[in-house]
PDB file of C-alpha atoms and ligand atoms in Angstrom:
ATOM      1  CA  UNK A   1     -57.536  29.298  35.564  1.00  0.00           C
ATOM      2  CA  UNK A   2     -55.350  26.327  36.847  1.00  0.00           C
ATOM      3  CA  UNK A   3     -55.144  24.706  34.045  1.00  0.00           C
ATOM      4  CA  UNK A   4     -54.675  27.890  31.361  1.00  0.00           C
ATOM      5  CA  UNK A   5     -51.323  28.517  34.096  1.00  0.00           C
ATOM      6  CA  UNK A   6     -50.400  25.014  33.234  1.00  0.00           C
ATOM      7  CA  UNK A   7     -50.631  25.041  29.517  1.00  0.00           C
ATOM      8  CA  UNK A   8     -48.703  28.269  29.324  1.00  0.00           C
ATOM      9  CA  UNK A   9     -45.909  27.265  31.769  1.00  0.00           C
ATOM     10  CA  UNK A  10     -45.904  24.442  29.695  1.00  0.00           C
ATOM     11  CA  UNK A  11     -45.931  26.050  26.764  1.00  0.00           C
ATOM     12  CA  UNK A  12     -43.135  28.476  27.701  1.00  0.00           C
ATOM     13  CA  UNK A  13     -40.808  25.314  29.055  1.00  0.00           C
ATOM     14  CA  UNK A  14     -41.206  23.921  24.802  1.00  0.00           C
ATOM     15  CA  UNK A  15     -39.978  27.793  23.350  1.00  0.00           C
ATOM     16  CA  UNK A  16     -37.184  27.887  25.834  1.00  0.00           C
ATOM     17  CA  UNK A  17     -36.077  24.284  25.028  1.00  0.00           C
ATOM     18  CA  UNK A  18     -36.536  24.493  21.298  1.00  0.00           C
ATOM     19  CA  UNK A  19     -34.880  27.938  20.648  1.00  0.00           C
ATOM     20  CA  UNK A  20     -31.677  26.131  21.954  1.00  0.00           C
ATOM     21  CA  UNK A  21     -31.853  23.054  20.720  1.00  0.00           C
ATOM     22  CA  UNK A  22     -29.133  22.402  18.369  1.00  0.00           C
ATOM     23  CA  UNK A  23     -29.493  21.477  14.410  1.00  0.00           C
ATOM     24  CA  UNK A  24     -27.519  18.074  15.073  1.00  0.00           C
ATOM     25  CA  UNK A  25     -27.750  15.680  18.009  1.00  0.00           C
ATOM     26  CA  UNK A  26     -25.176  13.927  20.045  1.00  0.00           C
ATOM     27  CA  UNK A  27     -25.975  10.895  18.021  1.00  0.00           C
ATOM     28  CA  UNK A  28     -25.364  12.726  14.037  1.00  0.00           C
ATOM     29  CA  UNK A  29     -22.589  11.482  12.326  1.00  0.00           C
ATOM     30  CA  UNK A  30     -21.342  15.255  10.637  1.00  0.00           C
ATOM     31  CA  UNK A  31     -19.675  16.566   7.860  1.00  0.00           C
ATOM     32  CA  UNK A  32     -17.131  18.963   7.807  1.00  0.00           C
ATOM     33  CA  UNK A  33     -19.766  22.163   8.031  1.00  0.00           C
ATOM     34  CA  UNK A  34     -20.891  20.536  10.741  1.00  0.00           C
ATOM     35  CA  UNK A  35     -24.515  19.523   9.175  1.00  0.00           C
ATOM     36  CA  UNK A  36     -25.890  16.147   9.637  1.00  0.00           C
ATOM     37  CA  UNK A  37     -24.990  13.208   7.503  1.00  0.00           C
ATOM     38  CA  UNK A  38     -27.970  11.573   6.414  1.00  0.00           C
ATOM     39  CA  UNK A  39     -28.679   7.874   6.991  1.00  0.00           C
ATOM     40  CA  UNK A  40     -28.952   7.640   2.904  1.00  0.00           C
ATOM     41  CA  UNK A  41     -26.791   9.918   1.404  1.00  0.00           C
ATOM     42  CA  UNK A  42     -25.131  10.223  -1.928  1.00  0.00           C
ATOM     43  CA  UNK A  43     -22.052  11.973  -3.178  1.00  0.00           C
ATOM     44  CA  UNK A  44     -19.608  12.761  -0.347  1.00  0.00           C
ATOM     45  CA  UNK A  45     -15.982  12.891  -0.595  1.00  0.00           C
ATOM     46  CA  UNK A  46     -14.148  11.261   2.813  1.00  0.00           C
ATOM     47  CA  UNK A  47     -11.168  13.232   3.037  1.00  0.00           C
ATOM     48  CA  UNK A  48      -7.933  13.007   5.541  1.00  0.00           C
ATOM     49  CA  UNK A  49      -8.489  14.592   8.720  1.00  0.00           C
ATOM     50  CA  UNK A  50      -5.553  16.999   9.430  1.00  0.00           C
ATOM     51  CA  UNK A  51      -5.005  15.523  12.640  1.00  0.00           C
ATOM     52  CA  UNK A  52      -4.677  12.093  10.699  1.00  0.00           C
ATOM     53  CA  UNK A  53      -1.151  11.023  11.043  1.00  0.00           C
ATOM     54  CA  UNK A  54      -1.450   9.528   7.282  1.00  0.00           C
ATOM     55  CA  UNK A  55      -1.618  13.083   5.427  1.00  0.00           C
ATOM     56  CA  UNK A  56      -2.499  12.212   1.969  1.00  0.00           C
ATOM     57  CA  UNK A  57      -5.964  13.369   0.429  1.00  0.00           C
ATOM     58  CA  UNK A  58      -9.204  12.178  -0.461  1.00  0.00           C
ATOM     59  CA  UNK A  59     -10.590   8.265  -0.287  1.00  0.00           C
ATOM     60  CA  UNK A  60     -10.134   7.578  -4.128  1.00  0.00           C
ATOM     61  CA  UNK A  61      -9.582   4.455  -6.534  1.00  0.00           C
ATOM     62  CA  UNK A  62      -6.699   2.926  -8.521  1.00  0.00           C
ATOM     63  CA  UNK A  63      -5.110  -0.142 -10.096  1.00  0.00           C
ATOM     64  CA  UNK A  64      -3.042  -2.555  -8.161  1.00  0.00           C
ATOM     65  CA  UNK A  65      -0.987  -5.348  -8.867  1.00  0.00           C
ATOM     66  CA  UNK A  66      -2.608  -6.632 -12.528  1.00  0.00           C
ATOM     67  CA  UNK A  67      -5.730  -4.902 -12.172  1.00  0.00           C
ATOM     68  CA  UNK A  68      -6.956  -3.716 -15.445  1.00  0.00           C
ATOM     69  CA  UNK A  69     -10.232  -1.934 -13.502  1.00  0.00           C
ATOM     70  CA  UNK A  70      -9.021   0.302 -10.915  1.00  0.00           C
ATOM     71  CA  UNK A  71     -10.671  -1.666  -8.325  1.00  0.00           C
ATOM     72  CA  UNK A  72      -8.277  -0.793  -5.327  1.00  0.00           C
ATOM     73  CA  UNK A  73      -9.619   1.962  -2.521  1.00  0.00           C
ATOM     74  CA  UNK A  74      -6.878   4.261  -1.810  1.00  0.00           C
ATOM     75  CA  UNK A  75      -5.798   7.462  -0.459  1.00  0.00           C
ATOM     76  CA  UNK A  76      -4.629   9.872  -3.042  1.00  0.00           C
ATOM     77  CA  UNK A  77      -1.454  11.009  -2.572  1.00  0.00           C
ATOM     78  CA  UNK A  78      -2.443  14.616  -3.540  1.00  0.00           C
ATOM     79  CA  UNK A  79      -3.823  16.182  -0.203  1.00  0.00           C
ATOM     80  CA  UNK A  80      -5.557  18.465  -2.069  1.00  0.00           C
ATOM     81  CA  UNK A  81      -7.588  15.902  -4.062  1.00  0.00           C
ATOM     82  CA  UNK A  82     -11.037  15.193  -2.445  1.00  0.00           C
ATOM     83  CA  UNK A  83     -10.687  11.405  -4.407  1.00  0.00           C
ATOM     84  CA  UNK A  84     -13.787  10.473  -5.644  1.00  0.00           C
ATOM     85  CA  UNK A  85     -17.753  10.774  -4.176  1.00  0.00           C
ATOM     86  CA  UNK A  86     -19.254   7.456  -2.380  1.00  0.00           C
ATOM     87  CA  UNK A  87     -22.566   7.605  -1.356  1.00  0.00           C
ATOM     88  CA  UNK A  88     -23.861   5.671   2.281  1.00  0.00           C
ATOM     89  CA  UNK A  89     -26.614   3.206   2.828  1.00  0.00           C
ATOM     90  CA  UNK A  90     -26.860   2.565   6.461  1.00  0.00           C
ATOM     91  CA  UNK A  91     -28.999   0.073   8.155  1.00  0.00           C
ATOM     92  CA  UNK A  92     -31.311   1.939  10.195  1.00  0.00           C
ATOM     93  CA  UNK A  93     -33.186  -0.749  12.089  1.00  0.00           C
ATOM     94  CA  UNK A  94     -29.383  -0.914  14.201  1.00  0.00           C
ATOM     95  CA  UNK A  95     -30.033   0.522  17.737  1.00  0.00           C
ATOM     96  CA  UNK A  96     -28.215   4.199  17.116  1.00  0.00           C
ATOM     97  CA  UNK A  97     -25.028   4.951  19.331  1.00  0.00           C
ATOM     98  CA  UNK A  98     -23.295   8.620  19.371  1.00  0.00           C
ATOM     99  CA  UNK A  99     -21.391   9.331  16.050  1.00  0.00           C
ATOM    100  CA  UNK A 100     -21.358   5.669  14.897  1.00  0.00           C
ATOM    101  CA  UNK A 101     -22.932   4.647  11.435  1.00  0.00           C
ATOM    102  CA  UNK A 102     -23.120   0.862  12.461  1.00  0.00           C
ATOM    103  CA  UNK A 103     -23.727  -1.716   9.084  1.00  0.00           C
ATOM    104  CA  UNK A 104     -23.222   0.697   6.568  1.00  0.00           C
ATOM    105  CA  UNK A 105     -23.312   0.076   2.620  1.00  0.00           C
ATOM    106  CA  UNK A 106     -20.515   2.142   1.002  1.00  0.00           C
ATOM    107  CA  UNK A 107     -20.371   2.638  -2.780  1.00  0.00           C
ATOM    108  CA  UNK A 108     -18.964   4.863  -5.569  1.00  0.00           C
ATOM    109  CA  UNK A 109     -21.448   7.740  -6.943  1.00  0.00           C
ATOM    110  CA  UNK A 110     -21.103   6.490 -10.414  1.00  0.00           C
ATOM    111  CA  UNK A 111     -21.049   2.489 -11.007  1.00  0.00           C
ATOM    112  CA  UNK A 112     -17.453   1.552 -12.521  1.00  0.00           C
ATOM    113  CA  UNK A 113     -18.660  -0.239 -16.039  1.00  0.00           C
ATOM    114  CA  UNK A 114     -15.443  -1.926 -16.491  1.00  0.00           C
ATOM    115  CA  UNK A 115     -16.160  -3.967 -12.964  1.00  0.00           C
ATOM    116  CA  UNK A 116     -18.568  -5.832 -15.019  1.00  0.00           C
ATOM    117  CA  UNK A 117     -20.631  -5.739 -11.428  1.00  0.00           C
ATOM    118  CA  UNK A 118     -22.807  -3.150  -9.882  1.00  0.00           C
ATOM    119  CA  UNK A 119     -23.432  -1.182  -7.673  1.00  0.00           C
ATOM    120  CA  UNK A 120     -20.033  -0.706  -7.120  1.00  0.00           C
ATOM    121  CA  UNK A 121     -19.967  -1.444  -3.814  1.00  0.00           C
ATOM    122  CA  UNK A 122     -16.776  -0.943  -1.407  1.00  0.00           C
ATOM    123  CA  UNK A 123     -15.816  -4.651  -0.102  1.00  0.00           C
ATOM    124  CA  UNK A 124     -12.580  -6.876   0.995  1.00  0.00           C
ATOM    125  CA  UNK A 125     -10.117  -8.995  -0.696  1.00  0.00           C
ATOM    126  CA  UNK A 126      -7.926 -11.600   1.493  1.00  0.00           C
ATOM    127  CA  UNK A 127      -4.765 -11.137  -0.582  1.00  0.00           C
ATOM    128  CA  UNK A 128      -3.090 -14.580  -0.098  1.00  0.00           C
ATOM    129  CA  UNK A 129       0.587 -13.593  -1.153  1.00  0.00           C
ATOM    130  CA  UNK A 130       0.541 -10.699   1.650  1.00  0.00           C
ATOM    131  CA  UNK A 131      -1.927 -12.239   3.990  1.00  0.00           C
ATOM    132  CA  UNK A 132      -4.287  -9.226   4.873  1.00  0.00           C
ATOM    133  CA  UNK A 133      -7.641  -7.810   3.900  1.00  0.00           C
ATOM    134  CA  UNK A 134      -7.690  -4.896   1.291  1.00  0.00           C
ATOM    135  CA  UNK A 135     -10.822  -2.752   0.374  1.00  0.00           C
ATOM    136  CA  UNK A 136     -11.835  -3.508  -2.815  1.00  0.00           C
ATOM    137  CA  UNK A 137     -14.610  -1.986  -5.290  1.00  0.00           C
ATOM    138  CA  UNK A 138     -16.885  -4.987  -6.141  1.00  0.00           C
ATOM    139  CA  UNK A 139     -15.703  -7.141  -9.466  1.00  0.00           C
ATOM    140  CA  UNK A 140     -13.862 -10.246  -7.863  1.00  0.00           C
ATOM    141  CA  UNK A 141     -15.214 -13.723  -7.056  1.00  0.00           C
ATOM    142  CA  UNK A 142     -14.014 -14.106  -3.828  1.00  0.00           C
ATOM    143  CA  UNK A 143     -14.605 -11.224  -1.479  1.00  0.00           C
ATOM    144  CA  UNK A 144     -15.300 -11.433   1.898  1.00  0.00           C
ATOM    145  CA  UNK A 145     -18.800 -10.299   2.597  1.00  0.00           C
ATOM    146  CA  UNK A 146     -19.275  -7.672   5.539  1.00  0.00           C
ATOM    147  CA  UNK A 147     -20.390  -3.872   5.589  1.00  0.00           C
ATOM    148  CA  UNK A 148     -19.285  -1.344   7.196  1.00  0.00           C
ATOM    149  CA  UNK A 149     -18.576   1.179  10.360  1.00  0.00           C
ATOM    150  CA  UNK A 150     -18.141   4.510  10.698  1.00  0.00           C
ATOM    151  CA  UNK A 151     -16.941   5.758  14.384  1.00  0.00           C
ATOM    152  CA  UNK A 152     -16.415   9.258  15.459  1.00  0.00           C
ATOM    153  CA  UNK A 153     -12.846   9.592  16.606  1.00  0.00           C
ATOM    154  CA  UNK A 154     -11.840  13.169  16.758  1.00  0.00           C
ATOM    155  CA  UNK A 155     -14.131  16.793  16.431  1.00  0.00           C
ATOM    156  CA  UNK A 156     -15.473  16.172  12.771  1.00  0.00           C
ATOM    157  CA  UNK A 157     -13.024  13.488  12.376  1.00  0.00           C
ATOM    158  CA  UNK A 158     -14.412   9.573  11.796  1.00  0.00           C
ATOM    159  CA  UNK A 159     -12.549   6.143  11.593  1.00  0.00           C
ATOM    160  CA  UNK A 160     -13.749   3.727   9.541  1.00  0.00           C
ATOM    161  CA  UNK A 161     -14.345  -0.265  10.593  1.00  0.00           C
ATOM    162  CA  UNK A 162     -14.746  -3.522   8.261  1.00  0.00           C
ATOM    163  CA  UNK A 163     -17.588  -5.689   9.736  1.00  0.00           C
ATOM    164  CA  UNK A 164     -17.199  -9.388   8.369  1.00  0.00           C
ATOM    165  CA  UNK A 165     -20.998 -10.421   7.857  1.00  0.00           C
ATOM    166  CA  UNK A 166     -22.001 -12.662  10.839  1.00  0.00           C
ATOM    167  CA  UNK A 167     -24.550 -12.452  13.691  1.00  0.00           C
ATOM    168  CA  UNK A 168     -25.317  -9.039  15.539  1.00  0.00           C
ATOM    169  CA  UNK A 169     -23.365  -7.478  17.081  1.00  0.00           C
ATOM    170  CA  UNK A 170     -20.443  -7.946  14.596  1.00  0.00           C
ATOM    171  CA  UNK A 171     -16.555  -8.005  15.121  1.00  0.00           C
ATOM    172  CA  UNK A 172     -15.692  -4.544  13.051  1.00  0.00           C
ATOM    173  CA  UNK A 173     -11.714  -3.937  12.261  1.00  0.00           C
ATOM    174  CA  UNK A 174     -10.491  -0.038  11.658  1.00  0.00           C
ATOM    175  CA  UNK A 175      -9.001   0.458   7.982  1.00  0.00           C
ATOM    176  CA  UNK A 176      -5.726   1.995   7.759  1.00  0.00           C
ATOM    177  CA  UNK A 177      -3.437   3.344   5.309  1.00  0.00           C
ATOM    178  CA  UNK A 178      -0.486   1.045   3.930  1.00  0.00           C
ATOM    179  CA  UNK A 179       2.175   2.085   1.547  1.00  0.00           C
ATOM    180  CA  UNK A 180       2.737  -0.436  -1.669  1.00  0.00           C
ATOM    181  CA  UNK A 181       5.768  -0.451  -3.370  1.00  0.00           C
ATOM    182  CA  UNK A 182       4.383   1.270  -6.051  1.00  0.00           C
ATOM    183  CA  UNK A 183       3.633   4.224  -3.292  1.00  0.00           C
ATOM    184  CA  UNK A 184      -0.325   3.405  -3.736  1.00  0.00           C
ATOM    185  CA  UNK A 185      -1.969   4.213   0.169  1.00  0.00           C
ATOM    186  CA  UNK A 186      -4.267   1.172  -0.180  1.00  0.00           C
ATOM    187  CA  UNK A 187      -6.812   0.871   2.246  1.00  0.00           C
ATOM    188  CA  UNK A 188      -6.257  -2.097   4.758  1.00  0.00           C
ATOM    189  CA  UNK A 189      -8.612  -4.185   7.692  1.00  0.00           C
ATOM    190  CA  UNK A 190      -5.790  -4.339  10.660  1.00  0.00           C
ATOM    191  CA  UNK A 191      -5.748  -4.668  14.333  1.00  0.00           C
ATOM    192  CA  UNK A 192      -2.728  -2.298  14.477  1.00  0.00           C
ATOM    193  CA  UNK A 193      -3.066   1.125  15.671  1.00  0.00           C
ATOM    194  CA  UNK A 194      -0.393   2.739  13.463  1.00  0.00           C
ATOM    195  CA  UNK A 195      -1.527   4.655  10.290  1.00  0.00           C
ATOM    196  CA  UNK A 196      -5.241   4.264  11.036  1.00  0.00           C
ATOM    197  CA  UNK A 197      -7.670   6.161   9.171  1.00  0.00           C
ATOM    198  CA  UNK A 198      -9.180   9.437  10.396  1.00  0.00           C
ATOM    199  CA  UNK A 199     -11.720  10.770   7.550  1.00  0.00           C
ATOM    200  CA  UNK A 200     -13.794  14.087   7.032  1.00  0.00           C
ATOM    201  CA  UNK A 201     -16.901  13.876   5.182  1.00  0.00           C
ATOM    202  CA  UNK A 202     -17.099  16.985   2.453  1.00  0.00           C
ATOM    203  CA  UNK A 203     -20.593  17.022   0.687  1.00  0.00           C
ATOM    204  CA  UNK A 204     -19.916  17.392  -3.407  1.00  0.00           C
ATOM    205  CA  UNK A 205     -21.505  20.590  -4.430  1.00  0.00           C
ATOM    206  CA  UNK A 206     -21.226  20.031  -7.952  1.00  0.00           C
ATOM    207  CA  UNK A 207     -21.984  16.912 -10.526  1.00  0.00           C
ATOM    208  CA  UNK A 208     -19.057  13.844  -9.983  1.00  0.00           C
ATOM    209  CA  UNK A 209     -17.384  13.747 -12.974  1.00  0.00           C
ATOM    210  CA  UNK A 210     -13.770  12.131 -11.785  1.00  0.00           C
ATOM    211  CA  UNK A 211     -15.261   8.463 -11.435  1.00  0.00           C
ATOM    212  CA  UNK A 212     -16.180   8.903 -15.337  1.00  0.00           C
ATOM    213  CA  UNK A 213     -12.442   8.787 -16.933  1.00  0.00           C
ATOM    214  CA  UNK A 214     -12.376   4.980 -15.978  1.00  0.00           C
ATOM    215  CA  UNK A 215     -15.683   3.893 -17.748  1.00  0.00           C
TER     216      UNK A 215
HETATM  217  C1  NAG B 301      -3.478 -11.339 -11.258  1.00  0.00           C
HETATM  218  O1  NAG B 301      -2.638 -12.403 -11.614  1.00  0.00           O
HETATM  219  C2  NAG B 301      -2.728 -13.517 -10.766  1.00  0.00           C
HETATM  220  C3  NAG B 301      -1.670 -14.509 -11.187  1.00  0.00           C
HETATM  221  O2  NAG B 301      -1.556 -14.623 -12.571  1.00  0.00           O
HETATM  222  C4  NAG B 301      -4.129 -14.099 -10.836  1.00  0.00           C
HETATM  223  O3  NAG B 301      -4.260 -15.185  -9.986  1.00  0.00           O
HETATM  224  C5  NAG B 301      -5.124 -13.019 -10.443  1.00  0.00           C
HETATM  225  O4  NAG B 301      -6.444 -13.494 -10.585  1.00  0.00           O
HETATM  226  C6  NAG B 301      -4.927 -11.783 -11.275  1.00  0.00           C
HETATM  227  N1  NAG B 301      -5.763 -10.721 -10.762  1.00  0.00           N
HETATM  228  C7  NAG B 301      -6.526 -10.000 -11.559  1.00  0.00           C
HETATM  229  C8  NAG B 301      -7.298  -8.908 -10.896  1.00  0.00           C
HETATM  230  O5  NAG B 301      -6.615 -10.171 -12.739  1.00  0.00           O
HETATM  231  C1  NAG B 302      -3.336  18.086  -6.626  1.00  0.00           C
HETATM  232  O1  NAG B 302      -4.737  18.232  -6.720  1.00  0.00           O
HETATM  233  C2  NAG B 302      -5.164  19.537  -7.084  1.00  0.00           C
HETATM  234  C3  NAG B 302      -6.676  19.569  -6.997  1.00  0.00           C
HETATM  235  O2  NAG B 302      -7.261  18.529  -7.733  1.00  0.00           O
HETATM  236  C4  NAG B 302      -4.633  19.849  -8.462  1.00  0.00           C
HETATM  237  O3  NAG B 302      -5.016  21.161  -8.827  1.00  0.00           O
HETATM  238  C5  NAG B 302      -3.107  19.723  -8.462  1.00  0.00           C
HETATM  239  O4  NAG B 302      -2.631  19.897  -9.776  1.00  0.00           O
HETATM  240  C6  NAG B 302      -2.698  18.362  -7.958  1.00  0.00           C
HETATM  241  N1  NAG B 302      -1.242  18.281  -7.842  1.00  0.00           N
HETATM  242  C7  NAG B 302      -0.553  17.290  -8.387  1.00  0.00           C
HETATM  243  C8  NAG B 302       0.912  17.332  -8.134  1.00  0.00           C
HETATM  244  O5  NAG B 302      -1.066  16.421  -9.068  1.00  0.00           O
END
């Protein structure tokens, strides 16, 4: 008798805890439905959070300087561009904290051919002439290994960190948005707190097709 009172008190504490538990946890990095973000995910869009102070739309590619590839990560300048999809690979033996995505492998849906290297990752440059670390698409020699971090900053809204590869725990650096003077928003690794990047993630309903037009 004792023990049937047991196993039904204990049985009632489960239904009462379970019928409220939520679909996400503290610890789920979501998108802008509020639905989980899976540790392996393909084909989001990260697009500008409206309480970002950089406007702008979507994370999205271009040509800089003498590129011939549009190797460059940007912010379109059309805020109501999504940019084009990435999809996450995120090292899940690092000990979780709340709304981070620690070590994370970023690349483009679909490969760019004209990189002549896949995946197309995301990556850094050190651009000698202005002396700071751009976010490159993989395709030159000389770029600075490192993943990335994604950190929850707002409601829904995520910053995103460069991690230099080194030992555990790494030195990560928020991106920001910088202004070229050919009005490209190119994604850069800096200290400063002005213009950095707050990001939404928007799941791609239908088949990417943007990343395409460059092959
Ligand atoms: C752009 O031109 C500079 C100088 O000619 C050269 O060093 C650099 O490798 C070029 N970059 C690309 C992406 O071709
Ligand atoms: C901005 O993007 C939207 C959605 O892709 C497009 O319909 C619109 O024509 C774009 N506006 C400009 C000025 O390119």
């Amino acid at each position: 008798m004792e023990m049937r009172t047991t196993t039904f008190f204990v049985l009632f504490l489960l239904s009462a805890f379970t019928s409220y538990l939520p679909s996400s946890t503290a610890f789920d990095v979501l998108d802008i439905n509020g639905d989980s973000v899976p540790y392996f995910s393909d084909d989001y869009f990260l697009i500008a959070h409206e309480l970002s102070i950089n406007g702008g739309g979507g994370l999205d590619i271009t040509r800089t300087g003498n590129e011939t590839c549009p190797l460059s990560v940007i912010q379109n300048t059309n805020s109501s561009d999504y940019g084009t999809p990435i999809k996450f690979r995120v090292d899940p033996s690092d000990f979780p904290a709340p709304g981070v995505f620690n070590y994370v492998n970023i690349q483009l849906s679909s490969d760019l051919k004209c990189s002549g290297a896949a995946p197309s990752d995301w990556t850094a440059l050190w651009d000698d002439e202005k002396e700071k670390l751009y976010v490159k698409i993989k395709g030159y020699d000389n770029t600075v290994s490192g993943s990335f971090q994604i950190r929850r900053a707002l409601s829904l809204g995520y910053n995103l960190l460069f991690c230099p590869s080194g030992p555990r725990p790494r030195k990560c650096t928020y991106l920001a948005v910088e202004v070229d003077d050919e009005e490209n928003r190119r994604l850069v690794v800096t200290e400063s707190y002005e213009n950095r990047l707050v990001v939404k993630f928007k799941k791609l309903e239908e088949a990417p097709e943007k990343s395409r037009a460059y092959d």
